[in-house]
Amino acid sequence: ESSVVNAASHFCANEPILLVANQLYDPALLSMMRGLALDSSTGAVSLIDDSTDSVEWASVDHCAEFCKNGHIHTIVKVLTDFGAAPGGRIARVAKKMSHYDAISCGAHVISSELIDIMREQLQHSPIATIVDALQQLASVGRLGYLSSGGRPWFGELVLSSLGTLEPDPASSIKPVWRTTAQQMLASLQCCPAVEAPRSQPHGNRAAPAGAVPAASGGGGGAAGAAA
Protein backbone atom coordinates (compact mmCIF):
# COMPACT_ATOMS: atom_id res chain seq x y z
CA GLU A 1 0.00 0.00 0.00
CA SER A 2 2.90 2.38 0.72
CA SER A 3 4.12 2.06 -2.88
CA VAL A 4 0.72 3.24 -4.13
CA VAL A 5 0.75 6.23 -1.78
CA ASN A 6 4.26 7.16 -2.91
CA ALA A 7 3.41 6.78 -6.61
CA ALA A 8 0.28 8.90 -6.20
CA SER A 9 2.44 11.89 -5.30
CA HIS A 10 3.47 12.05 -8.96
CA PHE A 11 -0.09 12.81 -10.06
CA CYS A 12 -2.20 15.92 -9.66
CA ALA A 13 -4.22 15.82 -6.45
CA ASN A 14 -7.58 16.09 -8.20
CA GLU A 15 -7.06 13.57 -10.98
CA PRO A 16 -8.21 9.93 -10.69
CA ILE A 17 -5.58 7.23 -11.08
CA LEU A 18 -5.95 3.89 -12.83
CA LEU A 19 -4.52 1.33 -10.42
CA VAL A 20 -3.83 -2.11 -11.89
CA ALA A 21 -2.44 -5.36 -10.54
CA ASN A 22 0.30 -7.36 -12.26
CA GLN A 23 -2.24 -9.22 -14.35
CA LEU A 24 -3.23 -9.58 -17.99
CA TYR A 25 -6.36 -7.82 -19.19
CA ASP A 26 -8.34 -7.61 -22.39
CA PRO A 27 -7.34 -4.11 -23.61
CA ALA A 28 -11.02 -3.17 -23.83
CA LEU A 29 -11.33 -3.54 -20.04
CA LEU A 30 -8.56 -1.05 -19.34
CA SER A 31 -9.96 1.30 -21.97
CA MET A 32 -13.31 1.24 -20.19
CA MET A 33 -11.64 1.90 -16.85
CA ARG A 34 -9.66 4.81 -18.26
CA GLY A 35 -12.87 6.38 -19.50
CA LEU A 36 -14.64 6.24 -16.15
CA ALA A 37 -15.67 9.44 -14.43
CA LEU A 38 -15.76 9.70 -10.64
CA ASP A 39 -18.52 11.92 -9.34
CA SER A 40 -18.71 13.45 -5.88
CA SER A 41 -20.49 10.37 -4.48
CA THR A 42 -17.77 7.92 -5.51
CA GLY A 43 -14.29 7.53 -4.05
CA ALA A 44 -13.23 4.66 -6.31
CA VAL A 45 -14.54 2.19 -8.89
CA SER A 46 -13.38 -1.44 -8.99
CA LEU A 47 -13.42 -3.78 -11.97
CA ILE A 48 -15.18 -6.99 -10.94
CA ASP A 49 -16.00 -10.34 -12.51
CA ASP A 50 -19.56 -11.24 -11.60
CA SER A 51 -19.99 -14.14 -14.02
CA THR A 52 -21.51 -17.27 -12.52
CA ASP A 53 -18.67 -19.44 -13.83
CA SER A 54 -15.98 -17.35 -12.17
CA VAL A 55 -17.75 -17.13 -8.82
CA GLU A 56 -18.37 -20.88 -8.79
CA TRP A 57 -14.75 -21.53 -9.76
CA ALA A 58 -13.50 -19.37 -6.89
CA SER A 59 -15.74 -21.03 -4.31
CA VAL A 60 -15.31 -24.62 -5.50
CA ASP A 61 -12.35 -25.45 -7.75
CA HIS A 62 -9.88 -22.85 -6.51
CA CYS A 63 -10.82 -23.34 -2.87
CA ALA A 64 -10.44 -27.12 -3.19
CA GLU A 65 -6.86 -26.58 -4.34
CA PHE A 66 -5.77 -23.77 -2.04
CA CYS A 67 -8.12 -23.33 0.92
CA LYS A 68 -7.43 -25.09 4.18
CA ASN A 69 -10.48 -25.66 6.36
CA GLY A 70 -12.07 -22.67 4.65
CA HIS A 71 -9.74 -20.17 6.34
CA ILE A 72 -7.05 -19.52 3.73
CA HIS A 73 -8.27 -17.49 0.80
CA THR A 74 -6.20 -15.56 -1.71
CA ILE A 75 -8.88 -14.26 -4.06
CA VAL A 76 -10.41 -10.88 -3.26
CA LYS A 77 -14.16 -11.38 -3.10
CA VAL A 78 -16.93 -8.84 -3.60
CA LEU A 79 -20.51 -8.54 -2.43
CA THR A 80 -22.42 -6.03 -4.52
CA ASP A 81 -25.38 -3.94 -3.46
CA PHE A 82 -27.85 -4.24 -6.32
CA GLY A 83 -30.18 -1.75 -4.70
CA ALA A 84 -27.61 1.03 -4.81
CA ALA A 85 -27.77 3.78 -7.41
CA PRO A 86 -26.40 5.12 -9.62
CA GLY A 87 -24.31 2.46 -11.30
CA GLY A 88 -24.25 0.01 -8.42
CA ARG A 89 -22.13 -0.11 -5.29
CA ILE A 90 -19.94 -2.66 -3.58
CA ALA A 91 -21.27 -3.49 -0.14
CA ARG A 92 -18.24 -5.47 1.00
CA VAL A 93 -14.82 -6.46 -0.32
CA ALA A 94 -12.47 -8.89 1.43
CA LYS A 95 -10.42 -12.04 0.99
CA LYS A 96 -12.27 -14.01 3.66
CA MET A 97 -15.95 -14.05 2.76
CA SER A 98 -18.43 -16.91 2.80
CA HIS A 99 -21.09 -15.14 0.74
CA TYR A 100 -20.16 -13.14 -2.36
CA ASP A 101 -21.42 -12.60 -5.89
CA ALA A 102 -18.28 -11.40 -7.67
CA ILE A 103 -14.50 -11.36 -7.49
CA SER A 104 -12.10 -8.48 -7.93
CA CYS A 105 -10.15 -8.21 -11.18
CA GLY A 106 -7.45 -6.13 -9.48
CA ALA A 107 -8.06 -2.92 -11.44
CA HIS A 108 -9.43 0.24 -9.83
CA VAL A 109 -9.97 3.88 -10.69
CA ILE A 110 -9.15 5.67 -7.45
CA SER A 111 -9.41 9.22 -6.19
CA SER A 112 -7.34 11.19 -3.71
CA GLU A 113 -9.91 10.12 -1.10
CA LEU A 114 -8.68 6.52 -1.27
CA ILE A 115 -5.06 7.67 -1.17
CA ASP A 116 -5.82 9.61 2.02
CA ILE A 117 -7.45 6.52 3.53
CA MET A 118 -4.41 4.39 2.68
CA ARG A 119 -2.06 6.99 4.11
CA GLU A 120 -4.03 7.08 7.38
CA GLN A 121 -4.20 3.28 7.61
CA LEU A 122 -0.44 3.00 7.14
CA GLN A 123 0.06 5.26 10.14
CA HIS A 124 -1.72 2.66 12.27
CA SER A 125 -0.49 -0.52 10.59
CA PRO A 126 2.44 -1.13 8.19
CA ILE A 127 0.63 -4.18 6.80
CA ALA A 128 -2.53 -2.34 5.78
CA THR A 129 -3.66 -3.35 2.29
CA ILE A 130 -5.51 -1.78 -0.61
CA VAL A 131 -8.38 -4.14 0.15
CA ASP A 132 -8.65 -2.60 3.63
CA ALA A 133 -8.88 0.87 2.12
CA LEU A 134 -11.46 -0.22 -0.45
CA GLN A 135 -13.56 -1.80 2.29
CA GLN A 136 -13.52 1.45 4.22
CA LEU A 137 -14.97 3.17 1.15
CA ALA A 138 -17.51 0.37 0.68
CA SER A 139 -18.68 0.69 4.28
CA VAL A 140 -19.92 4.22 3.58
CA GLY A 141 -21.34 3.47 0.14
CA ARG A 142 -18.61 5.19 -1.85
CA LEU A 143 -17.12 2.21 -3.73
CA GLY A 144 -18.60 1.66 -7.18
CA TYR A 145 -17.96 -1.17 -9.62
CA LEU A 146 -17.72 -1.97 -13.31
CA SER A 147 -18.44 -5.51 -14.51
CA SER A 148 -15.91 -7.18 -16.80
CA GLY A 149 -18.88 -8.35 -18.87
CA GLY A 150 -17.27 -11.67 -19.70
CA ARG A 151 -14.13 -10.13 -21.22
CA PRO A 152 -11.00 -12.15 -20.36
CA TRP A 153 -8.45 -11.27 -17.71
CA PHE A 154 -5.77 -13.44 -16.16
CA GLY A 155 -3.82 -13.25 -12.92
CA GLU A 156 -0.71 -14.72 -11.40
CA LEU A 157 -2.05 -18.24 -11.09
CA VAL A 158 -2.68 -18.56 -14.83
CA LEU A 159 0.32 -16.54 -15.97
CA SER A 160 2.75 -18.53 -13.82
CA SER A 161 1.42 -21.76 -15.32
CA LEU A 162 2.35 -20.67 -18.84
CA GLY A 163 5.99 -21.51 -18.16
CA THR A 164 5.18 -25.19 -17.75
CA LEU A 165 4.70 -27.53 -20.69
CA GLU A 166 2.31 -29.76 -18.78
CA PRO A 167 0.39 -28.20 -15.89
CA ASP A 168 -0.45 -30.21 -12.82
CA PRO A 169 -3.48 -32.40 -13.65
CA ALA A 170 -4.91 -31.50 -10.24
CA SER A 171 -4.66 -27.77 -10.96
CA SER A 172 -7.83 -25.71 -10.89
CA ILE A 173 -6.63 -23.79 -13.95
CA LYS A 174 -8.78 -24.54 -16.98
CA PRO A 175 -6.93 -25.40 -20.23
CA VAL A 176 -8.91 -22.81 -22.16
CA TRP A 177 -7.61 -20.09 -19.83
CA ARG A 178 -4.00 -21.02 -20.63
CA THR A 179 -4.75 -21.05 -24.33
CA THR A 180 -6.50 -17.68 -24.27
CA ALA A 181 -3.78 -16.10 -22.12
CA GLN A 182 -1.09 -17.33 -24.52
CA GLN A 183 -2.99 -15.87 -27.45
CA MET A 184 -3.40 -12.54 -25.68
CA LEU A 185 0.30 -12.38 -24.80
CA ALA A 186 1.26 -13.21 -28.39
CA SER A 187 -0.83 -10.30 -29.65
CA LEU A 188 0.57 -7.70 -27.24
CA GLN A 189 2.36 -4.69 -28.69
CA CYS A 190 4.86 -2.88 -26.50
CA CYS A 191 4.89 0.88 -26.36
CA PRO A 192 7.13 3.34 -24.46
CA ALA A 193 5.95 4.50 -21.05
CA VAL A 194 4.53 8.00 -20.92
CA GLU A 195 4.80 10.10 -17.79
CA ALA A 196 1.54 11.60 -16.63
CA PRO A 197 1.67 15.43 -16.71
CA ARG A 198 1.59 17.00 -13.26
CA SER A 199 0.42 20.45 -14.34
CA GLN A 200 -2.55 19.46 -16.50
CA PRO A 201 -5.25 17.61 -14.55
CA HIS A 202 -7.55 15.33 -16.53
CA GLY A 203 -10.69 16.58 -14.84
CA ASN A 204 -12.73 13.76 -13.38
CA ARG A 205 -11.50 11.01 -15.67
CA ALA A 206 -8.78 8.50 -14.95
CA ALA A 207 -5.34 9.64 -16.04
CA PRO A 208 -4.69 7.96 -19.41
CA ALA A 209 -0.96 7.70 -18.90
CA GLY A 210 1.24 6.35 -16.14
CA ALA A 211 -1.11 3.80 -14.65
CA VAL A 212 0.14 2.71 -11.23
CA PRO A 213 0.67 -1.03 -10.61
CA ALA A 214 -1.28 -2.25 -7.61
CA ALA A 215 0.45 -3.68 -4.59
CA SER A 216 -0.69 -6.83 -2.83
CA GLY A 217 -4.39 -7.26 -2.30
CA GLY A 218 -5.40 -6.38 -5.82
CA GLY A 219 -7.22 -9.62 -6.10
CA GLY A 220 -8.15 -11.62 -9.11
CA GLY A 221 -9.83 -14.80 -10.09
CA ALA A 222 -12.14 -14.91 -13.08
CA ALA A 223 -9.50 -16.19 -15.32
CA GLY A 224 -8.03 -18.37 -12.65
CA ALA A 225 -5.87 -15.93 -10.78
CA ALA A 226 -4.83 -15.80 -7.17
CA ALA A 227 -3.97 -12.46 -5.63
Coordinates of C-alpha atoms in Angstrom, one line a residue:
E1 CA 0.0 0.0 0.0
S2 CA 2.9 2.4 0.7
S3 CA 4.1 2.1 -2.9
V4 CA 0.7 3.2 -4.1
V5 CA 0.8 6.2 -1.8
N6 CA 4.3 7.2 -2.9
A7 CA 3.4 6.8 -6.6
A8 CA 0.3 8.9 -6.2
S9 CA 2.4 11.9 -5.3
H10 CA 3.5 12.1 -9.0
F11 CA -0.1 12.8 -10.1
C12 CA -2.2 15.9 -9.7
A13 CA -4.2 15.8 -6.5
N14 CA -7.6 16.1 -8.2
E15 CA -7.1 13.6 -11.0
P16 CA -8.2 9.9 -10.7
I17 CA -5.6 7.2 -11.1
L18 CA -6.0 3.9 -12.8
L19 CA -4.5 1.3 -10.4
V20 CA -3.8 -2.1 -11.9
A21 CA -2.4 -5.4 -10.5
N22 CA 0.3 -7.4 -12.3
Q23 CA -2.2 -9.2 -14.4
L24 CA -3.2 -9.6 -18.0
Y25 CA -6.4 -7.8 -19.2
D26 CA -8.3 -7.6 -22.4
P27 CA -7.3 -4.1 -23.6
A28 CA -11.0 -3.2 -23.8
L29 CA -11.3 -3.5 -20.0
L30 CA -8.6 -1.0 -19.3
S31 CA -10.0 1.3 -22.0
M32 CA -13.3 1.2 -20.2
M33 CA -11.6 1.9 -16.8
R34 CA -9.7 4.8 -18.3
G35 CA -12.9 6.4 -19.5
L36 CA -14.6 6.2 -16.1
A37 CA -15.7 9.4 -14.4
L38 CA -15.8 9.7 -10.6
D39 CA -18.5 11.9 -9.3
S40 CA -18.7 13.5 -5.9
S41 CA -20.5 10.4 -4.5
T42 CA -17.8 7.9 -5.5
G43 CA -14.3 7.5 -4.1
A44 CA -13.2 4.7 -6.3
V45 CA -14.5 2.2 -8.9
S46 CA -13.4 -1.4 -9.0
L47 CA -13.4 -3.8 -12.0
I48 CA -15.2 -7.0 -10.9
D49 CA -16.0 -10.3 -12.5
D50 CA -19.6 -11.2 -11.6
S51 CA -20.0 -14.1 -14.0
T52 CA -21.5 -17.3 -12.5
D53 CA -18.7 -19.4 -13.8
S54 CA -16.0 -17.4 -12.2
V55 CA -17.8 -17.1 -8.8
E56 CA -18.4 -20.9 -8.8
W57 CA -14.8 -21.5 -9.8
A58 CA -13.5 -19.4 -6.9
S59 CA -15.7 -21.0 -4.3
V60 CA -15.3 -24.6 -5.5
D61 CA -12.3 -25.4 -7.8
H62 CA -9.9 -22.8 -6.5
C63 CA -10.8 -23.3 -2.9
A64 CA -10.4 -27.1 -3.2
E65 CA -6.9 -26.6 -4.3
F66 CA -5.8 -23.8 -2.0
C67 CA -8.1 -23.3 0.9
K68 CA -7.4 -25.1 4.2
N69 CA -10.5 -25.7 6.4
G70 CA -12.1 -22.7 4.7
H71 CA -9.7 -20.2 6.3
I72 CA -7.0 -19.5 3.7
H73 CA -8.3 -17.5 0.8
T74 CA -6.2 -15.6 -1.7
I75 CA -8.9 -14.3 -4.1
V76 CA -10.4 -10.9 -3.3
K77 CA -14.2 -11.4 -3.1
V78 CA -16.9 -8.8 -3.6
L79 CA -20.5 -8.5 -2.4
T80 CA -22.4 -6.0 -4.5
D81 CA -25.4 -3.9 -3.5
F82 CA -27.9 -4.2 -6.3
G83 CA -30.2 -1.7 -4.7
A84 CA -27.6 1.0 -4.8
A85 CA -27.8 3.8 -7.4
P86 CA -26.4 5.1 -9.6
G87 CA -24.3 2.5 -11.3
G88 CA -24.3 0.0 -8.4
R89 CA -22.1 -0.1 -5.3
I90 CA -19.9 -2.7 -3.6
A91 CA -21.3 -3.5 -0.1
R92 CA -18.2 -5.5 1.0
V93 CA -14.8 -6.5 -0.3
A94 CA -12.5 -8.9 1.4
K95 CA -10.4 -12.0 1.0
K96 CA -12.3 -14.0 3.7
M97 CA -16.0 -14.1 2.8
S98 CA -18.4 -16.9 2.8
H99 CA -21.1 -15.1 0.7
Y100 CA -20.2 -13.1 -2.4
D101 CA -21.4 -12.6 -5.9
A102 CA -18.3 -11.4 -7.7
I103 CA -14.5 -11.4 -7.5
S104 CA -12.1 -8.5 -7.9
C105 CA -10.2 -8.2 -11.2
G106 CA -7.5 -6.1 -9.5
A107 CA -8.1 -2.9 -11.4
H108 CA -9.4 0.2 -9.8
V109 CA -10.0 3.9 -10.7
I110 CA -9.2 5.7 -7.5
S111 CA -9.4 9.2 -6.2
S112 CA -7.3 11.2 -3.7
E113 CA -9.9 10.1 -1.1
L114 CA -8.7 6.5 -1.3
I115 CA -5.1 7.7 -1.2
D116 CA -5.8 9.6 2.0
I117 CA -7.5 6.5 3.5
M118 CA -4.4 4.4 2.7
R119 CA -2.1 7.0 4.1
E120 CA -4.0 7.1 7.4
Q121 CA -4.2 3.3 7.6
L122 CA -0.4 3.0 7.1
Q123 CA 0.1 5.3 10.1
H124 CA -1.7 2.7 12.3
S125 CA -0.5 -0.5 10.6
P126 CA 2.4 -1.1 8.2
I127 CA 0.6 -4.2 6.8
A128 CA -2.5 -2.3 5.8
T129 CA -3.7 -3.3 2.3
I130 CA -5.5 -1.8 -0.6
V131 CA -8.4 -4.1 0.2
D132 CA -8.6 -2.6 3.6
A133 CA -8.9 0.9 2.1
L134 CA -11.5 -0.2 -0.4
Q135 CA -13.6 -1.8 2.3
Q136 CA -13.5 1.5 4.2
L137 CA -15.0 3.2 1.2
A138 CA -17.5 0.4 0.7
S139 CA -18.7 0.7 4.3
V140 CA -19.9 4.2 3.6
G141 CA -21.3 3.5 0.1
R142 CA -18.6 5.2 -1.9
L143 CA -17.1 2.2 -3.7
G144 CA -18.6 1.7 -7.2
Y145 CA -18.0 -1.2 -9.6
L146 CA -17.7 -2.0 -13.3
S147 CA -18.4 -5.5 -14.5
S148 CA -15.9 -7.2 -16.8
G149 CA -18.9 -8.4 -18.9
G150 CA -17.3 -11.7 -19.7
R151 CA -14.1 -10.1 -21.2
P152 CA -11.0 -12.2 -20.4
W153 CA -8.5 -11.3 -17.7
F154 CA -5.8 -13.4 -16.2
G155 CA -3.8 -13.3 -12.9
E156 CA -0.7 -14.7 -11.4
L157 CA -2.0 -18.2 -11.1
V158 CA -2.7 -18.6 -14.8
L159 CA 0.3 -16.5 -16.0
S160 CA 2.8 -18.5 -13.8
S161 CA 1.4 -21.8 -15.3
L162 CA 2.4 -20.7 -18.8
G163 CA 6.0 -21.5 -18.2
T164 CA 5.2 -25.2 -17.8
L165 CA 4.7 -27.5 -20.7
E166 CA 2.3 -29.8 -18.8
P167 CA 0.4 -28.2 -15.9
D168 CA -0.4 -30.2 -12.8
P169 CA -3.5 -32.4 -13.6
A170 CA -4.9 -31.5 -10.2
S171 CA -4.7 -27.8 -11.0
S172 CA -7.8 -25.7 -10.9
I173 CA -6.6 -23.8 -14.0
K174 CA -8.8 -24.5 -17.0
P175 CA -6.9 -25.4 -20.2
V176 CA -8.9 -22.8 -22.2
W177 CA -7.6 -20.1 -19.8
R178 CA -4.0 -21.0 -20.6
T179 CA -4.7 -21.1 -24.3
T180 CA -6.5 -17.7 -24.3
A181 CA -3.8 -16.1 -22.1
Q182 CA -1.1 -17.3 -24.5
Q183 CA -3.0 -15.9 -27.5
M184 CA -3.4 -12.5 -25.7
L185 CA 0.3 -12.4 -24.8
A186 CA 1.3 -13.2 -28.4
S187 CA -0.8 -10.3 -29.6
L188 CA 0.6 -7.7 -27.2
Q189 CA 2.4 -4.7 -28.7
C190 CA 4.9 -2.9 -26.5
C191 CA 4.9 0.9 -26.4
P192 CA 7.1 3.3 -24.5
A193 CA 6.0 4.5 -21.1
V194 CA 4.5 8.0 -20.9
E195 CA 4.8 10.1 -17.8
A196 CA 1.5 11.6 -16.6
P197 CA 1.7 15.4 -16.7
R198 CA 1.6 17.0 -13.3
S199 CA 0.4 20.4 -14.3
Q200 CA -2.5 19.5 -16.5
P201 CA -5.2 17.6 -14.5
H202 CA -7.5 15.3 -16.5
G203 CA -10.7 16.6 -14.8
N204 CA -12.7 13.8 -13.4
R205 CA -11.5 11.0 -15.7
A206 CA -8.8 8.5 -14.9
A207 CA -5.3 9.6 -16.0
P208 CA -4.7 8.0 -19.4
A209 CA -1.0 7.7 -18.9
G210 CA 1.2 6.4 -16.1
A211 CA -1.1 3.8 -14.7
V212 CA 0.1 2.7 -11.2
P213 CA 0.7 -1.0 -10.6
A214 CA -1.3 -2.3 -7.6
A215 CA 0.4 -3.7 -4.6
S216 CA -0.7 -6.8 -2.8
G217 CA -4.4 -7.3 -2.3
G218 CA -5.4 -6.4 -5.8
G219 CA -7.2 -9.6 -6.1
G220 CA -8.1 -11.6 -9.1
G221 CA -9.8 -14.8 -10.1
A222 CA -12.1 -14.9 -13.1
A223 CA -9.5 -16.2 -15.3
G224 CA -8.0 -18.4 -12.6
A225 CA -5.9 -15.9 -10.8
A226 CA -4.8 -15.8 -7.2
A227 CA -4.0 -12.5 -5.6

